[in-house]
PDB file of C-alpha atoms and ligand atoms in Angstrom:
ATOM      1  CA  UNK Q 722       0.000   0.000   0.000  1.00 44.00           C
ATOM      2  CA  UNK Q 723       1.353   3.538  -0.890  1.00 47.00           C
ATOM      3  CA  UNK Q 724       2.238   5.619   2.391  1.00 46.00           C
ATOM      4  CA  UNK Q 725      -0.528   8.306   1.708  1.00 46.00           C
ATOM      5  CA  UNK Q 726      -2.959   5.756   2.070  1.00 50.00           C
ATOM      6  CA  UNK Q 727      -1.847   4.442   5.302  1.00 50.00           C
ATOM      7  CA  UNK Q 728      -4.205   4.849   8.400  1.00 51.00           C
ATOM      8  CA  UNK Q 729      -3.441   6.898  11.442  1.00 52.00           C
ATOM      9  CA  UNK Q 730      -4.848   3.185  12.933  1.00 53.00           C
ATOM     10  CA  UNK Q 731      -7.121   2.976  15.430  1.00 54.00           C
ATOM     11  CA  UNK Q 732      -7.341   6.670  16.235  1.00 66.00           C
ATOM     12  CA  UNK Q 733      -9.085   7.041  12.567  1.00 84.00           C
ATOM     13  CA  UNK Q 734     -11.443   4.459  13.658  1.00 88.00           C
ATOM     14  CA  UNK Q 735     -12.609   6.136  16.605  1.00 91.00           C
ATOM     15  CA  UNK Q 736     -12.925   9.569  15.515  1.00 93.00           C
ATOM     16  CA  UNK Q 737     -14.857   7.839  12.687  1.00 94.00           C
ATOM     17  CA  UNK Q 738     -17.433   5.825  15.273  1.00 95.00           C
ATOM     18  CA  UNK Q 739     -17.761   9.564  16.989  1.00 95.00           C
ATOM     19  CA  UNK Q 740     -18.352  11.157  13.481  1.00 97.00           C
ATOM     20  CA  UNK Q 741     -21.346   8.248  13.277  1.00 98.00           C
ATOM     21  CA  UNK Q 742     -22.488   8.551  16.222  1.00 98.00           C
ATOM     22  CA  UNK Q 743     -23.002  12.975  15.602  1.00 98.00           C
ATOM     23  CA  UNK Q 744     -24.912  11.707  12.142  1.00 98.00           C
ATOM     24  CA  UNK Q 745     -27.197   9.624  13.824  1.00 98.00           C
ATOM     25  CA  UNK Q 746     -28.289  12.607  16.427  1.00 98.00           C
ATOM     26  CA  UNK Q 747     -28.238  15.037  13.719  1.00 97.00           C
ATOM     27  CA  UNK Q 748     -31.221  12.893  12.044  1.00 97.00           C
ATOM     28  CA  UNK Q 749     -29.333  10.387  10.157  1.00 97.00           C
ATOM     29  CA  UNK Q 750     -30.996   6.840  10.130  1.00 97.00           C
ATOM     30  CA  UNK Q 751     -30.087   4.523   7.310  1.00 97.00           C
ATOM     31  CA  UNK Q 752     -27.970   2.074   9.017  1.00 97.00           C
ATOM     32  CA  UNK Q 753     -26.817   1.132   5.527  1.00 97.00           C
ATOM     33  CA  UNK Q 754     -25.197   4.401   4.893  1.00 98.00           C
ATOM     34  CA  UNK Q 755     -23.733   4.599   8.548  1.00 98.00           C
ATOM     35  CA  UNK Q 756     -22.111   1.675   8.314  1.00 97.00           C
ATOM     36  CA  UNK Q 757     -20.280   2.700   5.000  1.00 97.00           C
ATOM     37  CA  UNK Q 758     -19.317   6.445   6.738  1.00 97.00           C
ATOM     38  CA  UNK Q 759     -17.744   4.319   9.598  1.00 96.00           C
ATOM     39  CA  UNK Q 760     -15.642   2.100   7.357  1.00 94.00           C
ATOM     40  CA  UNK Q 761     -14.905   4.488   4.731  1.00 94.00           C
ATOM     41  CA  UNK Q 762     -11.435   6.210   4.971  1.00 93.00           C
ATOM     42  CA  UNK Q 763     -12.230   9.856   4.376  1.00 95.00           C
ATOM     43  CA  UNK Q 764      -8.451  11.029   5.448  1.00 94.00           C
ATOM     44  CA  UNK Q 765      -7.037   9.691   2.638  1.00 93.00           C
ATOM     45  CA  UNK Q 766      -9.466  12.123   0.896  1.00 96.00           C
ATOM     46  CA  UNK Q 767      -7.681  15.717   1.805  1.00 95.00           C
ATOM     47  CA  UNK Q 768      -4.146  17.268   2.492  1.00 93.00           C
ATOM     48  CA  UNK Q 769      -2.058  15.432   5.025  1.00 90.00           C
ATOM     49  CA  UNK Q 770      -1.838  18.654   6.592  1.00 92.00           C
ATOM     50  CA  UNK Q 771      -5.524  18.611   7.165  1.00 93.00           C
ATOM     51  CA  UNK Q 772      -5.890  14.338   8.204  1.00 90.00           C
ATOM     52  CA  UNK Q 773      -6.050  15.246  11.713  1.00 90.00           C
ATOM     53  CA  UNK Q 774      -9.648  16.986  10.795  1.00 93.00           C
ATOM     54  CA  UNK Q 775     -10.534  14.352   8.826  1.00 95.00           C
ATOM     55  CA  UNK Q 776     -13.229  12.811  10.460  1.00 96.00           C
ATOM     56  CA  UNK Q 777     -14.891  16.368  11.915  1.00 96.00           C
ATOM     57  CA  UNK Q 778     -18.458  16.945  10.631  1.00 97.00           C
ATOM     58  CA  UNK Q 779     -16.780  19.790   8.598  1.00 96.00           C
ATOM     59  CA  UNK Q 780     -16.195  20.648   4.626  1.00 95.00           C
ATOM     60  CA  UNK Q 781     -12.770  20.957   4.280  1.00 96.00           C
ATOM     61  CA  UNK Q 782     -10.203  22.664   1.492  1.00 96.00           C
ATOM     62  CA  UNK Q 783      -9.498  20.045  -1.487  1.00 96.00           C
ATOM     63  CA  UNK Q 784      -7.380  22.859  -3.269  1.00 96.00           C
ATOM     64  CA  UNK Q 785      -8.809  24.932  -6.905  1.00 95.00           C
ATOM     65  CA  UNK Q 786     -11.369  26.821  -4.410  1.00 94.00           C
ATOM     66  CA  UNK Q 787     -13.505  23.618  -3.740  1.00 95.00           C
ATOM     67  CA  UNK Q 788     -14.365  21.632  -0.616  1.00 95.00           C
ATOM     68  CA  UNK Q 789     -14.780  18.075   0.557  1.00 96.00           C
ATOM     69  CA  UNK Q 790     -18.342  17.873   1.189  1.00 95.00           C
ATOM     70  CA  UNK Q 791     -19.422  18.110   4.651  1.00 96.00           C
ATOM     71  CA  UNK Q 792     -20.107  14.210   5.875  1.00 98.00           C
ATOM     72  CA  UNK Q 793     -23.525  15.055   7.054  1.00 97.00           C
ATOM     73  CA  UNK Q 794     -24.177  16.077   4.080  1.00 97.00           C
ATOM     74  CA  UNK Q 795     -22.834  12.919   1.759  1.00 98.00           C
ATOM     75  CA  UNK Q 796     -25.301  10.892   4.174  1.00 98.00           C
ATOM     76  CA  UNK Q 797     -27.909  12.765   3.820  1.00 98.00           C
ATOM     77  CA  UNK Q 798     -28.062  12.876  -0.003  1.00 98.00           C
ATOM     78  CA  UNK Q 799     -27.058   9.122  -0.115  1.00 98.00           C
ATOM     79  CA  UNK Q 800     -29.699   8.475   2.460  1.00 98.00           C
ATOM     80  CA  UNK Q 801     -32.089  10.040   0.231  1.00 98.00           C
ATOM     81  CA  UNK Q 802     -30.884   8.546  -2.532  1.00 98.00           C
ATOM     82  CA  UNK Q 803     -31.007   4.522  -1.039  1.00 97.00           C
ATOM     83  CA  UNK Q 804     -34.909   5.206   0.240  1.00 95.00           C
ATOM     84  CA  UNK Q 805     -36.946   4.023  -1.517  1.00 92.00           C
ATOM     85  CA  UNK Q 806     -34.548   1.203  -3.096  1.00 93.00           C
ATOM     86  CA  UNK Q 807     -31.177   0.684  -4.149  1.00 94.00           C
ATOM     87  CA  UNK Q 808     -30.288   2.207  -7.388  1.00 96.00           C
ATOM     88  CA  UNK Q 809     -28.195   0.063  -9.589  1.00 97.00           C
ATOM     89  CA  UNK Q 810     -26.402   2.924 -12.154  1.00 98.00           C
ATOM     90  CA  UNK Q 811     -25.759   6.425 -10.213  1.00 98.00           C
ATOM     91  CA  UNK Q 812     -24.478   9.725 -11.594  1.00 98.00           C
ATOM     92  CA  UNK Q 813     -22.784  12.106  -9.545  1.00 98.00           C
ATOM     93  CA  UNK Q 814     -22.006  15.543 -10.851  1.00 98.00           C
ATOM     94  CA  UNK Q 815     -18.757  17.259  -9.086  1.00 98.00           C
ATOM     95  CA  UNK Q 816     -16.197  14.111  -7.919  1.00 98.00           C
ATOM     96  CA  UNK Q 817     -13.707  16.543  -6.427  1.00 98.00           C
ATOM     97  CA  UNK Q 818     -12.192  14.806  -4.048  1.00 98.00           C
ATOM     98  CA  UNK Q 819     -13.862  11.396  -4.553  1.00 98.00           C
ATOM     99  CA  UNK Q 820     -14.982  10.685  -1.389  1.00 98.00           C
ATOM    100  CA  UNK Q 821     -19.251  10.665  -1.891  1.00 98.00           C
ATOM    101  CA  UNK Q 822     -18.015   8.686  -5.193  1.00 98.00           C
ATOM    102  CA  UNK Q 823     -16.750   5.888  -2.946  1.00 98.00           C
ATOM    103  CA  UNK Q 824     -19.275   5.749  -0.396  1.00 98.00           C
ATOM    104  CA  UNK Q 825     -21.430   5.505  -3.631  1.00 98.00           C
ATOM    105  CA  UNK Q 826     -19.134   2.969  -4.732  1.00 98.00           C
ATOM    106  CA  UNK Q 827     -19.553   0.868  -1.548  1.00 97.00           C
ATOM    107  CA  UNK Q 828     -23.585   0.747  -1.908  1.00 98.00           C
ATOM    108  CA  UNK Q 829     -24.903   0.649  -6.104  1.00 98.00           C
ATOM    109  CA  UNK Q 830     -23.341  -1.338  -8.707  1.00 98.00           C
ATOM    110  CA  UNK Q 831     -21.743   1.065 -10.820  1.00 98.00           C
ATOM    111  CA  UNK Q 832     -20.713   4.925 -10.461  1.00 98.00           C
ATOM    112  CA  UNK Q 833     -20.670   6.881 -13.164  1.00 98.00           C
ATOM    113  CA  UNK Q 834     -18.515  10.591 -11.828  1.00 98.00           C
ATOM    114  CA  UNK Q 835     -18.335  13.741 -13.944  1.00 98.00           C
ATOM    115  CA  UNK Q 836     -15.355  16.493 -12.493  1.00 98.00           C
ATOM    116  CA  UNK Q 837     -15.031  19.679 -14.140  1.00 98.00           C
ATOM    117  CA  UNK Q 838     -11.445  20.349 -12.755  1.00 98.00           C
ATOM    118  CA  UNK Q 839      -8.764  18.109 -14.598  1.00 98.00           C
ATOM    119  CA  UNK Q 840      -6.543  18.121 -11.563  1.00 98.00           C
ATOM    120  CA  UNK Q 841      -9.149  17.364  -9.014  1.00 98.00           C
ATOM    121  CA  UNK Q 842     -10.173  14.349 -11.322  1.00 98.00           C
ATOM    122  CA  UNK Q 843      -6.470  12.885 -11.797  1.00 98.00           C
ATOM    123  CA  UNK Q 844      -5.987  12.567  -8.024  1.00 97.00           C
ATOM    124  CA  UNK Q 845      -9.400  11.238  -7.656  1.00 98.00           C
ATOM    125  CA  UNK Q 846      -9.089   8.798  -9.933  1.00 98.00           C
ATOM    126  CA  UNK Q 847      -5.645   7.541  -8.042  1.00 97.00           C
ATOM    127  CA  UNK Q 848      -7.429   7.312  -5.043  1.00 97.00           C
ATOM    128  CA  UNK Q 849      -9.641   5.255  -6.623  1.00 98.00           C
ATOM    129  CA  UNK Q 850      -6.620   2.789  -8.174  1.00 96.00           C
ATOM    130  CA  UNK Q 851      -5.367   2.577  -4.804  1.00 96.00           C
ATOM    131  CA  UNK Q 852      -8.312   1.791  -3.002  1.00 95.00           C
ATOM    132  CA  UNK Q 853      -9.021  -1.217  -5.886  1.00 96.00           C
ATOM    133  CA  UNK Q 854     -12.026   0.251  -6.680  1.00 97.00           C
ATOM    134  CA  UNK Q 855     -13.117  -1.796  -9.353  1.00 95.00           C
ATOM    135  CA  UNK Q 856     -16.997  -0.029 -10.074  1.00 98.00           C
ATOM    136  CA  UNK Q 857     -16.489   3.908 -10.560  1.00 98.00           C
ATOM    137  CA  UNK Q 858     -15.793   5.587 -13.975  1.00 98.00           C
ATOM    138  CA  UNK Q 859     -14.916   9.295 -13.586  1.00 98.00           C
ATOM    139  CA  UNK Q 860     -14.494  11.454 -16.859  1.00 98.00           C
ATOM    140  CA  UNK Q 861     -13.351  15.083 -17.225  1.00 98.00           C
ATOM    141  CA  UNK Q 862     -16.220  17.231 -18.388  1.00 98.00           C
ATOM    142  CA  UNK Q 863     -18.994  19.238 -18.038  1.00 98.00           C
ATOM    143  CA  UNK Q 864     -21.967  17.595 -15.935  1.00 98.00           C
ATOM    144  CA  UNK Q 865     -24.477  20.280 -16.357  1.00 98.00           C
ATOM    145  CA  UNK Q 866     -25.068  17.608 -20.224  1.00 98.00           C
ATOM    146  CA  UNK Q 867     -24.595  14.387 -17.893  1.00 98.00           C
ATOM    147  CA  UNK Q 868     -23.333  11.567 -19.450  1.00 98.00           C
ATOM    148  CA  UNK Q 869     -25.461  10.509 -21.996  1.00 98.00           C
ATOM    149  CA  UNK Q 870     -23.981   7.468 -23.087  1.00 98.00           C
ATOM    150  CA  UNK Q 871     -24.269   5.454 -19.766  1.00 98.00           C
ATOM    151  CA  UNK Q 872     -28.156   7.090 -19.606  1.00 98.00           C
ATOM    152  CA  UNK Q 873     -30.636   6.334 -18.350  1.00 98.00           C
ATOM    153  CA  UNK Q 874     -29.838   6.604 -14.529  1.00 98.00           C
ATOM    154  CA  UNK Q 875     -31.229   5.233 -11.582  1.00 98.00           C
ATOM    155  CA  UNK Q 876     -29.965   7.809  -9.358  1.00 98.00           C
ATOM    156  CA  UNK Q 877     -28.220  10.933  -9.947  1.00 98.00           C
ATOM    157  CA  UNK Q 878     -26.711  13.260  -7.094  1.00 98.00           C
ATOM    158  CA  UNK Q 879     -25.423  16.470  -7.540  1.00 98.00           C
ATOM    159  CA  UNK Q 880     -22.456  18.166  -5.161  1.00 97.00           C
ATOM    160  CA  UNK Q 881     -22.087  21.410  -6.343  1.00 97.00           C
ATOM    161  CA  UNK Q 882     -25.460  23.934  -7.065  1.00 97.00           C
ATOM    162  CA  UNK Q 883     -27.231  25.284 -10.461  1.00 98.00           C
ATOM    163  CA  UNK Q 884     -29.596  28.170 -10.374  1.00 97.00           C
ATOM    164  CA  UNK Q 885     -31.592  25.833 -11.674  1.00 97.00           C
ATOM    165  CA  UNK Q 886     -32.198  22.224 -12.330  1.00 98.00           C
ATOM    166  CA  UNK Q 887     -30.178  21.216 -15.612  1.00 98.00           C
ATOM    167  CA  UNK Q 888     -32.665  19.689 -18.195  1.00 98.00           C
ATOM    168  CA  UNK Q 889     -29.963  17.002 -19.525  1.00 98.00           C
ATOM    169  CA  UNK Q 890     -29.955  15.718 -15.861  1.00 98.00           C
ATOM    170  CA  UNK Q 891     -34.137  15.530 -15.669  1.00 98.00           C
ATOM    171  CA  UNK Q 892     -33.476  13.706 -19.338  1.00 98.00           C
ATOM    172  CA  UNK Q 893     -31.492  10.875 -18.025  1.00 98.00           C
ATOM    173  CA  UNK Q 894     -33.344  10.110 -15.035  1.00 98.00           C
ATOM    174  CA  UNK Q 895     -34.860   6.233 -15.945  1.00 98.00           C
ATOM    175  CA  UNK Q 896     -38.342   6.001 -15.008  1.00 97.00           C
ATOM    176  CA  UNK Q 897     -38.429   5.860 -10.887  1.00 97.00           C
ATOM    177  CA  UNK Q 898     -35.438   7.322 -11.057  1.00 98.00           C
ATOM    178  CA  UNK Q 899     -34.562   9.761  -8.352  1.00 98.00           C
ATOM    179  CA  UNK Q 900     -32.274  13.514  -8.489  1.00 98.00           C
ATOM    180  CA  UNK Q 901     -30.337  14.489  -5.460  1.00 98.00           C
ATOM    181  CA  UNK Q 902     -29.375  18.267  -6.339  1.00 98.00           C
ATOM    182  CA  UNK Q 903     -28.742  21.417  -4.280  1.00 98.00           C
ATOM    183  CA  UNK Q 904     -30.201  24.807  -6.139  1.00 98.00           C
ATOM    184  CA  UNK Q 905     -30.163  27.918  -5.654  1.00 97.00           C
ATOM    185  CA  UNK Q 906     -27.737  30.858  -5.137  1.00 94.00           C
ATOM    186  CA  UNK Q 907     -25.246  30.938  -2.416  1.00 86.00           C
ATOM    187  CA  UNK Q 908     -26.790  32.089   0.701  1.00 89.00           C
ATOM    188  CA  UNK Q 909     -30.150  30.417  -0.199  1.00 92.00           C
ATOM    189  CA  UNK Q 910     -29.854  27.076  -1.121  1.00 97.00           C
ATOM    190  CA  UNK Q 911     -32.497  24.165  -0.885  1.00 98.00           C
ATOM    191  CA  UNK Q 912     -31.535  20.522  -1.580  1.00 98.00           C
ATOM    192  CA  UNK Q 913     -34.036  18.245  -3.545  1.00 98.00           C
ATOM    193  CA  UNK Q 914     -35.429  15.427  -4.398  1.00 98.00           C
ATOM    194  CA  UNK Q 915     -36.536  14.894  -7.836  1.00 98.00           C
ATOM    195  CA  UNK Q 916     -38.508  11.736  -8.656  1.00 98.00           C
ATOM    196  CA  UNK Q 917     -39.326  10.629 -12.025  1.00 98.00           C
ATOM    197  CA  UNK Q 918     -42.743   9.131 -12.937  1.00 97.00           C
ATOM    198  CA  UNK Q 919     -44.455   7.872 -15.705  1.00 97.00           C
ATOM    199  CA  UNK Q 920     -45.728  11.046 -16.246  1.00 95.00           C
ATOM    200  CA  UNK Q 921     -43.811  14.006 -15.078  1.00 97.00           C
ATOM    201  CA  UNK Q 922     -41.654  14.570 -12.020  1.00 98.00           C
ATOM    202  CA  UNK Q 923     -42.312  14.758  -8.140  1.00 98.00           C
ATOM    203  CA  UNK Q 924     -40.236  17.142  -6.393  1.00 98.00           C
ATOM    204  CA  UNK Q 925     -39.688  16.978  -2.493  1.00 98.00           C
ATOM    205  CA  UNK Q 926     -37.180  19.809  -0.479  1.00 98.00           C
ATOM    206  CA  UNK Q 927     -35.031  17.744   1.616  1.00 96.00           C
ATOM    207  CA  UNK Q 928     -32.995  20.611   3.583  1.00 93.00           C
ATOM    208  CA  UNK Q 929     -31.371  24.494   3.334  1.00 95.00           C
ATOM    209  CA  UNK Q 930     -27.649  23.685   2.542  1.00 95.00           C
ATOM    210  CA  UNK Q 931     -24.805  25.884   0.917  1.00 94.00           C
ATOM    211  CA  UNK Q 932     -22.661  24.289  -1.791  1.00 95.00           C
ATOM    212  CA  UNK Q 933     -20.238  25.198  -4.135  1.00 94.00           C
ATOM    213  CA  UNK Q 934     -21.510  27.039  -7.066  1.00 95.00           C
ATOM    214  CA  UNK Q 935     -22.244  24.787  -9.990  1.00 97.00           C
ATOM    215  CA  UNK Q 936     -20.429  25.857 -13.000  1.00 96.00           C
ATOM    216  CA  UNK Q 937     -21.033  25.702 -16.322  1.00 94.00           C
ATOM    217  CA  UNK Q 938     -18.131  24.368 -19.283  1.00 93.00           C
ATOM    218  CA  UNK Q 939     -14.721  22.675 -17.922  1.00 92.00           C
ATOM    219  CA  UNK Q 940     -12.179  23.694 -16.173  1.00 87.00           C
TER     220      UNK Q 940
HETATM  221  N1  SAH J  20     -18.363  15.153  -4.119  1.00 89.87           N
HETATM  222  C1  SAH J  20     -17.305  15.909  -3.498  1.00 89.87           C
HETATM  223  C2  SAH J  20     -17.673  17.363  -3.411  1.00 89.87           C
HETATM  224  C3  SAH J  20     -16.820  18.197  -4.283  1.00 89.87           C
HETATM  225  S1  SAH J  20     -17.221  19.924  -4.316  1.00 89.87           S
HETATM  226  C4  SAH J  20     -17.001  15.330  -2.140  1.00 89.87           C
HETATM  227  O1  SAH J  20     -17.206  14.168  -1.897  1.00 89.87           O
HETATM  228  O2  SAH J  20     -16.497  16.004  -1.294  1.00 89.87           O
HETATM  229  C5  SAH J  20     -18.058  20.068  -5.842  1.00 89.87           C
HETATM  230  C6  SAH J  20     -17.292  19.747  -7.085  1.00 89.87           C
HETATM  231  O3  SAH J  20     -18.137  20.036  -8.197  1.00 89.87           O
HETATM  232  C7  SAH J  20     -16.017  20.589  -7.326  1.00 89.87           C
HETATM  233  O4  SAH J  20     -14.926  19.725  -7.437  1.00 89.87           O
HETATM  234  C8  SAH J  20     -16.302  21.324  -8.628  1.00 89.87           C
HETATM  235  O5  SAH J  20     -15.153  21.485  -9.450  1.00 89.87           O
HETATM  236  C9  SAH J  20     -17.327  20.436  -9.280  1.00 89.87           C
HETATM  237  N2  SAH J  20     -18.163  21.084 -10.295  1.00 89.87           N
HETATM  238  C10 SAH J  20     -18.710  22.320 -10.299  1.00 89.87           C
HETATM  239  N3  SAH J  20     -19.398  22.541 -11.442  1.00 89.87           N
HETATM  240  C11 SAH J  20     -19.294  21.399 -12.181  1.00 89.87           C
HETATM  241  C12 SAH J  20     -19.777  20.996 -13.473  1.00 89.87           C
HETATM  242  N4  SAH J  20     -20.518  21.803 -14.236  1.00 89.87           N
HETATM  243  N5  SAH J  20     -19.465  19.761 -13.902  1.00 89.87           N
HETATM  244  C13 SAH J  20     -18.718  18.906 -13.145  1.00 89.87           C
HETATM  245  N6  SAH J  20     -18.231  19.229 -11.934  1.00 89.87           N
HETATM  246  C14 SAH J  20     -18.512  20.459 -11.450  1.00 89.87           C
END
């Protein structure tokens, strides 16, 4: 195993019980997806400087003025996500890091990731060798178009947030499909949950959140 991806042992597994054990008072209840926060490695995810902070209920600096999503957050959207079912094809929009991607990876058959930032996808994706991953494929690009030849999806969710919602992504929802997506400016942001039906959509608010702005074109 390369040295970066080496644990800090036992403490990482403790702070990472006391990160699950802040989810489930904040509301979190899918035992599914606390099980996969408590075994997922999210140090490995940011600067070594910053490993120490790993496992606080924070967003943290991943460099190019983006953020590792905050962990309540990656539950809650993959909580929302699993409900009603477990998705077999997911989308996400905005790998940065790749940390949502692989507790993604650890739940659905096969992630599909879409990073704007070429530098923020090349260390992804070598977190992703490392870890063996054998069920994500992350690709450069824009994901405000999604990614049409793997379409239709199961499950998309979204990490960074449109104005609005991107048509593309409502176009390669499958039928029962469900959207994960923050919108909204910055300072007024809801997160929600867009259902596709046989006839239209069903749209649900989930929470007030503040993401990184969703941008449009590569980086
Ligand atoms: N999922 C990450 C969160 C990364 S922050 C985690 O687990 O922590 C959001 C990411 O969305 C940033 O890396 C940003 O570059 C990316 N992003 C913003 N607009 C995008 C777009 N149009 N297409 C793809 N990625 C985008």
């Amino acid at each position: 195993m390369n040295k970066d991806f080496q644990g800090i042992g036992m403490t990482s597994q403790r702070a990472r019980n006391r990160l699950v054990e802040q989810l489930k008072k904040m509301g979190v209840r899918s035992e599914t997806v606390l099980e996969v926060i408590k075994t997922t490695p999210r140090h490995i995810f940011v600067d070594e400087a910053l490993a120490s902070r790993a496992y606080d209920n924070t967003a943290l600096p991943i460099g190019h003025n983006q953020t590792i999503s905050q962990p309540y957050i990656v539950a809650r959207m993959t909580e929302a996500l699993l409900a009603d079912g477990i998705p077999e094809n997911v989308l996400e929009i905005g790998t940065g890091c790749g940390y949502q991607t692989l507790v993604l990876s650890r739940l659905v058959k096969h992630v599909y990731s879409i990073e704007r930032i070429e530098a923020l996808l090349f260390k992804a994706r070598e977190r992703f060798y490392a870890l063996k991953t054998r069920n994500i494929s992350a690709q450069h690009g824009d994901g405000n178009l999604g990614w049409p030849a793997r379409a239709p999806f199961d499950g998309i969710v979204v990490s960074a947030a449109p104005i609005g919602v991107p048509e593309k992504l409502l176009e390669q929802l499958a039928i029962n499909g469900r959207l994960i997506i923050p919108v909204g400016k910055s300072g007024g942001q809801e997160l929600l949950q867009i259902t596709r039906t046989e006839d239209g959509f069903e749209e649900k608010r989930l929470d007030s959140v503040s993401f990184v702005p969703m941008l449009e074109g590569v980086g």
